[in-house]
Amino acid sequence: RTSTRVDPFTPIMAIKSSAKMTIDPMSVKYASEMSQWTVYWGLMFVVCRFALFKKYSADFSNRVVSIVHAVVAIYYSYVTFENGWDGMFDNIGGANTEAQTLCMAISLSYFTYDLIYCALGGDFMSVVHHMFTMGGLASGVLNGRSGAELVACLFLMEVSNPSLHLRTVFIEMGLKTSMLASINSLVFALMFLVCRLVIGPPLVWKTLASPDNDYIVKAGGFGILAVSVFWGWSIIKIIVKEVKKLMGGGKAKQA
């Protein structure tokens, strides 16, 4: 059976009505389940907000959900690297494996939930970031291609997110000035810089250079890199601040 590549900007109804255009059944399978998974992420937030962490804010519960997703995404992303870490750069622009499609579909369902949450809360920067991410993931799931680089990008994004969200969690728990919070902030900053600004650029370059990638995949990769570079200087300042604090310099300055 031959398959036809579908322009991601083609309306979904037109795709369905065209006899010449086909979508991989595996992609259809996971795309149809994403709505259910999105509801599950929302239910997880409700349980956290009104049962497990009632004394904390809604943002606290949302970050708990985000930490859970980050752990799930890191695991499923790494599983797709058939050749270990080197597998992150394999088969750029090629057809998806089932593991890659599953990983992207799970994360796309989470980002759908979080986009709604951020939009309702007026978090414009997160909405823009999520739109770049979701555009690439949706293209990968529906077209059945580019899974290698999209999953690799997802891994590099998510690996620093548990520490990112824990920073806010620790603040609400009254642990902002603790050594644990300082170590967590330092881990976050280092992971962010290494993953997004050291490993990330070569991956984005390979994605942009591949003739097999759709424009929306290329735009998503470039957009995420641009956002990462924008935040890079702030991340460096976090490293300097937390190192000084751990060495006692922060306390001396405050005194």
Coordinates of C-alpha atoms in Angstrom, one line a residue:
R1 CA 0.0 0.0 0.0
T2 CA 1.3 3.4 -0.9
S3 CA 0.9 6.4 1.4
T4 CA 0.6 10.1 0.4
R5 CA 2.2 12.8 2.5
V6 CA -0.4 15.3 3.7
D7 CA 0.2 19.0 4.0
P8 CA -0.5 19.8 7.7
F9 CA -2.3 23.0 6.7
T10 CA -4.9 21.0 4.7
P11 CA -8.2 21.1 6.6
I12 CA -9.0 17.8 8.4
M13 CA -12.4 17.5 6.6
A14 CA -10.7 17.8 3.2
I15 CA -8.3 15.0 4.2
K16 CA -11.2 12.8 5.2
S17 CA -13.1 13.4 2.0
S18 CA -10.2 12.8 -0.4
A19 CA -9.9 9.3 -1.7
K20 CA -6.3 9.8 -2.6
M21 CA -5.1 11.0 0.8
T22 CA -4.6 8.5 3.5
I23 CA -3.5 8.7 7.1
D24 CA -1.7 5.9 8.9
P25 CA -4.3 3.8 10.8
M26 CA -1.8 3.8 13.8
S27 CA -2.0 7.6 13.8
V28 CA -5.8 7.5 13.7
K29 CA -5.9 5.1 16.6
Y30 CA -3.9 7.3 18.9
A31 CA -5.5 10.5 17.6
S32 CA -8.9 9.2 18.5
E33 CA -7.7 8.4 22.1
M34 CA -6.2 11.8 22.7
S35 CA -9.5 13.4 23.7
Q36 CA -9.9 10.7 26.4
W37 CA -6.4 11.3 27.7
T38 CA -6.9 15.1 27.7
V39 CA -9.9 14.5 30.0
Y40 CA -7.8 12.3 32.2
W41 CA -5.2 15.1 32.7
G42 CA -8.1 17.4 33.6
L43 CA -9.4 14.9 36.1
M44 CA -6.0 14.5 37.7
F45 CA -5.9 18.3 38.2
V46 CA -9.4 18.2 39.8
V47 CA -8.3 15.4 42.2
C48 CA -5.2 17.3 43.1
R49 CA -7.0 20.7 43.5
F50 CA -10.0 19.5 45.5
A51 CA -8.8 16.4 47.3
L52 CA -5.0 16.0 47.7
F53 CA -3.7 19.6 47.9
K54 CA -6.8 21.6 48.9
K55 CA -4.8 24.0 51.0
Y56 CA -2.6 25.1 48.1
S57 CA -3.4 27.1 45.0
A58 CA -4.7 25.9 41.7
D59 CA -1.3 26.6 40.2
F60 CA 0.2 24.2 42.7
S61 CA -2.1 21.4 41.6
N62 CA -1.4 22.2 37.9
R63 CA 2.3 22.0 38.5
V64 CA 1.9 18.6 40.1
V65 CA 0.1 17.4 37.0
S66 CA 2.9 18.9 34.9
I67 CA 5.5 17.0 36.9
V68 CA 3.6 13.8 36.3
H69 CA 3.5 14.4 32.6
A70 CA 7.2 15.3 32.5
V71 CA 8.1 12.0 34.1
V72 CA 5.9 10.1 31.7
A73 CA 7.2 12.0 28.7
I74 CA 10.8 11.5 29.7
Y75 CA 10.3 7.7 30.1
Y76 CA 8.4 7.2 26.9
S77 CA 10.7 9.4 24.9
Y78 CA 13.8 7.6 26.1
V79 CA 12.2 4.2 25.3
T80 CA 12.0 5.3 21.6
F81 CA 15.8 5.8 21.3
E82 CA 16.6 2.5 19.8
N83 CA 20.4 3.2 19.8
G84 CA 20.6 4.9 23.2
W85 CA 21.5 8.6 23.3
D86 CA 22.8 8.5 19.8
G87 CA 19.3 7.4 18.7
M88 CA 18.1 11.0 19.3
F89 CA 19.5 12.0 15.9
D90 CA 18.5 8.9 14.0
N91 CA 16.0 8.8 11.1
I92 CA 15.3 12.5 11.0
G93 CA 12.2 13.2 8.8
G94 CA 11.5 9.4 8.5
A95 CA 8.4 7.4 9.3
N96 CA 7.3 7.1 12.9
T97 CA 7.6 4.0 15.0
E98 CA 4.5 3.0 17.0
A99 CA 6.4 4.0 20.2
Q100 CA 7.1 7.5 18.8
T101 CA 3.4 8.0 17.8
L102 CA 2.2 6.9 21.3
C103 CA 4.7 9.2 23.0
M104 CA 3.7 12.2 20.9
A105 CA -0.1 11.5 21.4
I106 CA 0.2 11.2 25.2
S107 CA 2.1 14.5 25.3
L108 CA -0.2 16.2 22.8
S109 CA -3.2 15.3 25.1
Y110 CA -1.4 16.9 28.1
F111 CA -0.5 20.1 26.2
T112 CA -4.1 20.4 25.1
Y113 CA -5.2 20.3 28.7
D114 CA -2.4 22.7 29.8
L115 CA -3.1 25.1 26.9
I116 CA -6.7 25.4 28.1
Y117 CA -5.5 26.0 31.7
C118 CA -2.9 28.6 30.7
A119 CA -5.4 30.4 28.4
L120 CA -8.0 30.6 31.2
G121 CA -5.3 31.9 33.6
G122 CA -4.0 34.5 31.1
D123 CA -0.5 33.0 30.8
F124 CA 0.2 34.3 27.3
M125 CA 3.8 33.2 27.1
S126 CA 2.9 29.6 27.9
V127 CA 0.1 29.6 25.4
V128 CA 2.5 30.7 22.6
H129 CA 5.1 28.1 23.7
H130 CA 2.4 25.3 23.8
M131 CA 1.2 26.3 20.3
F132 CA 4.7 25.8 18.8
T133 CA 4.9 22.5 20.6
M134 CA 1.4 21.2 19.7
G135 CA 1.8 22.2 16.0
G136 CA 4.8 19.9 15.6
L137 CA 3.4 17.1 17.7
A138 CA 0.0 17.2 15.9
S139 CA 1.8 17.1 12.5
G140 CA 3.9 14.1 13.6
V141 CA 0.9 12.1 14.9
L142 CA -1.4 12.8 11.9
N143 CA 1.2 12.5 9.1
G144 CA 3.1 9.5 10.6
R145 CA 6.4 11.2 10.0
S146 CA 9.2 13.2 11.9
G147 CA 8.7 11.2 15.1
A148 CA 12.4 10.8 15.7
E149 CA 13.2 14.6 16.0
L150 CA 9.8 15.5 17.6
V151 CA 10.2 12.9 20.4
A152 CA 13.9 13.9 20.8
C153 CA 12.8 17.6 21.1
L154 CA 10.1 16.5 23.6
F155 CA 12.7 14.7 25.7
L156 CA 15.1 17.7 25.8
M157 CA 12.2 20.0 26.8
E158 CA 10.8 17.8 29.5
V159 CA 14.0 16.7 31.2
S160 CA 14.3 20.0 33.1
N161 CA 10.6 20.5 33.7
P162 CA 10.3 18.5 37.0
S163 CA 12.8 20.8 38.6
L164 CA 11.2 23.9 37.0
H165 CA 7.8 23.1 38.5
L166 CA 9.3 22.0 41.8
R167 CA 10.7 25.6 42.2
T168 CA 7.1 26.9 42.5
V169 CA 6.0 24.0 44.6
F170 CA 8.7 24.6 47.1
I171 CA 7.8 28.3 47.4
E172 CA 4.2 27.5 48.2
M173 CA 5.4 24.9 50.8
G174 CA 7.5 27.5 52.5
L175 CA 10.8 26.0 51.4
K176 CA 12.0 28.8 49.1
T177 CA 15.2 29.6 51.1
S178 CA 16.0 25.9 51.9
M179 CA 19.1 24.1 50.6
L180 CA 16.8 21.6 48.9
A181 CA 15.2 24.5 46.9
S182 CA 18.6 25.9 46.0
I183 CA 19.9 22.5 44.8
N184 CA 16.7 22.0 42.8
S185 CA 17.1 25.4 41.1
L186 CA 20.7 24.7 40.2
V187 CA 19.8 21.3 38.7
F188 CA 17.0 23.0 36.7
A189 CA 19.3 25.7 35.3
L190 CA 22.1 23.3 34.4
M191 CA 19.7 20.8 32.7
F192 CA 18.0 23.6 30.8
L193 CA 21.2 25.0 29.4
V194 CA 22.7 21.6 28.5
C195 CA 19.6 20.2 26.9
R196 CA 18.2 23.2 25.2
L197 CA 21.2 25.3 24.3
V198 CA 23.9 22.6 23.8
I199 CA 22.2 19.5 22.6
G200 CA 19.1 21.3 21.2
P201 CA 20.7 23.4 18.4
P202 CA 22.2 20.5 16.4
L203 CA 18.9 18.7 16.6
V204 CA 17.0 21.8 15.4
W205 CA 19.6 22.3 12.6
K206 CA 19.1 18.7 11.4
T207 CA 15.3 19.2 11.5
L208 CA 15.5 22.4 9.5
A209 CA 17.9 20.9 7.0
S210 CA 15.8 17.8 6.3
P211 CA 13.8 18.0 3.1
D212 CA 11.3 15.4 4.4
N213 CA 10.1 17.6 7.3
D214 CA 6.9 19.7 7.0
Y215 CA 7.2 23.4 7.6
I216 CA 5.1 23.2 10.7
V217 CA 7.7 20.8 12.3
K218 CA 10.5 23.1 11.3
A219 CA 8.7 26.2 12.6
G220 CA 8.0 24.4 15.9
G221 CA 11.6 23.4 16.4
F222 CA 12.9 26.8 15.6
G223 CA 10.3 28.5 17.8
I224 CA 11.1 26.4 20.8
L225 CA 14.8 27.1 20.3
A226 CA 14.2 30.8 20.1
V227 CA 12.2 30.8 23.3
S228 CA 15.0 28.8 25.0
V229 CA 17.6 31.3 23.8
F230 CA 15.4 34.1 25.1
W231 CA 15.3 32.6 28.6
G232 CA 19.0 31.6 28.5
W233 CA 20.4 34.7 30.2
S234 CA 17.8 34.5 33.0
I235 CA 18.8 30.8 33.5
I236 CA 22.5 31.8 33.8
K237 CA 21.6 34.4 36.5
I238 CA 19.8 31.6 38.4
I239 CA 23.0 29.5 38.4
V240 CA 25.1 32.4 39.7
K241 CA 22.5 33.2 42.4
E242 CA 22.1 29.7 43.7
V243 CA 25.8 29.0 43.7
K244 CA 26.4 32.1 45.8
K245 CA 23.6 31.0 48.1
L246 CA 25.0 27.5 48.6
M247 CA 28.5 29.0 49.3
G248 CA 27.0 31.4 51.8
G249 CA 27.4 34.5 49.7
G250 CA 23.7 35.1 49.4
K251 CA 23.2 35.3 53.1
A252 CA 26.2 37.5 53.7
K253 CA 24.9 39.9 51.1
Q254 CA 21.5 40.1 52.7
A255 CA 23.0 40.8 56.1

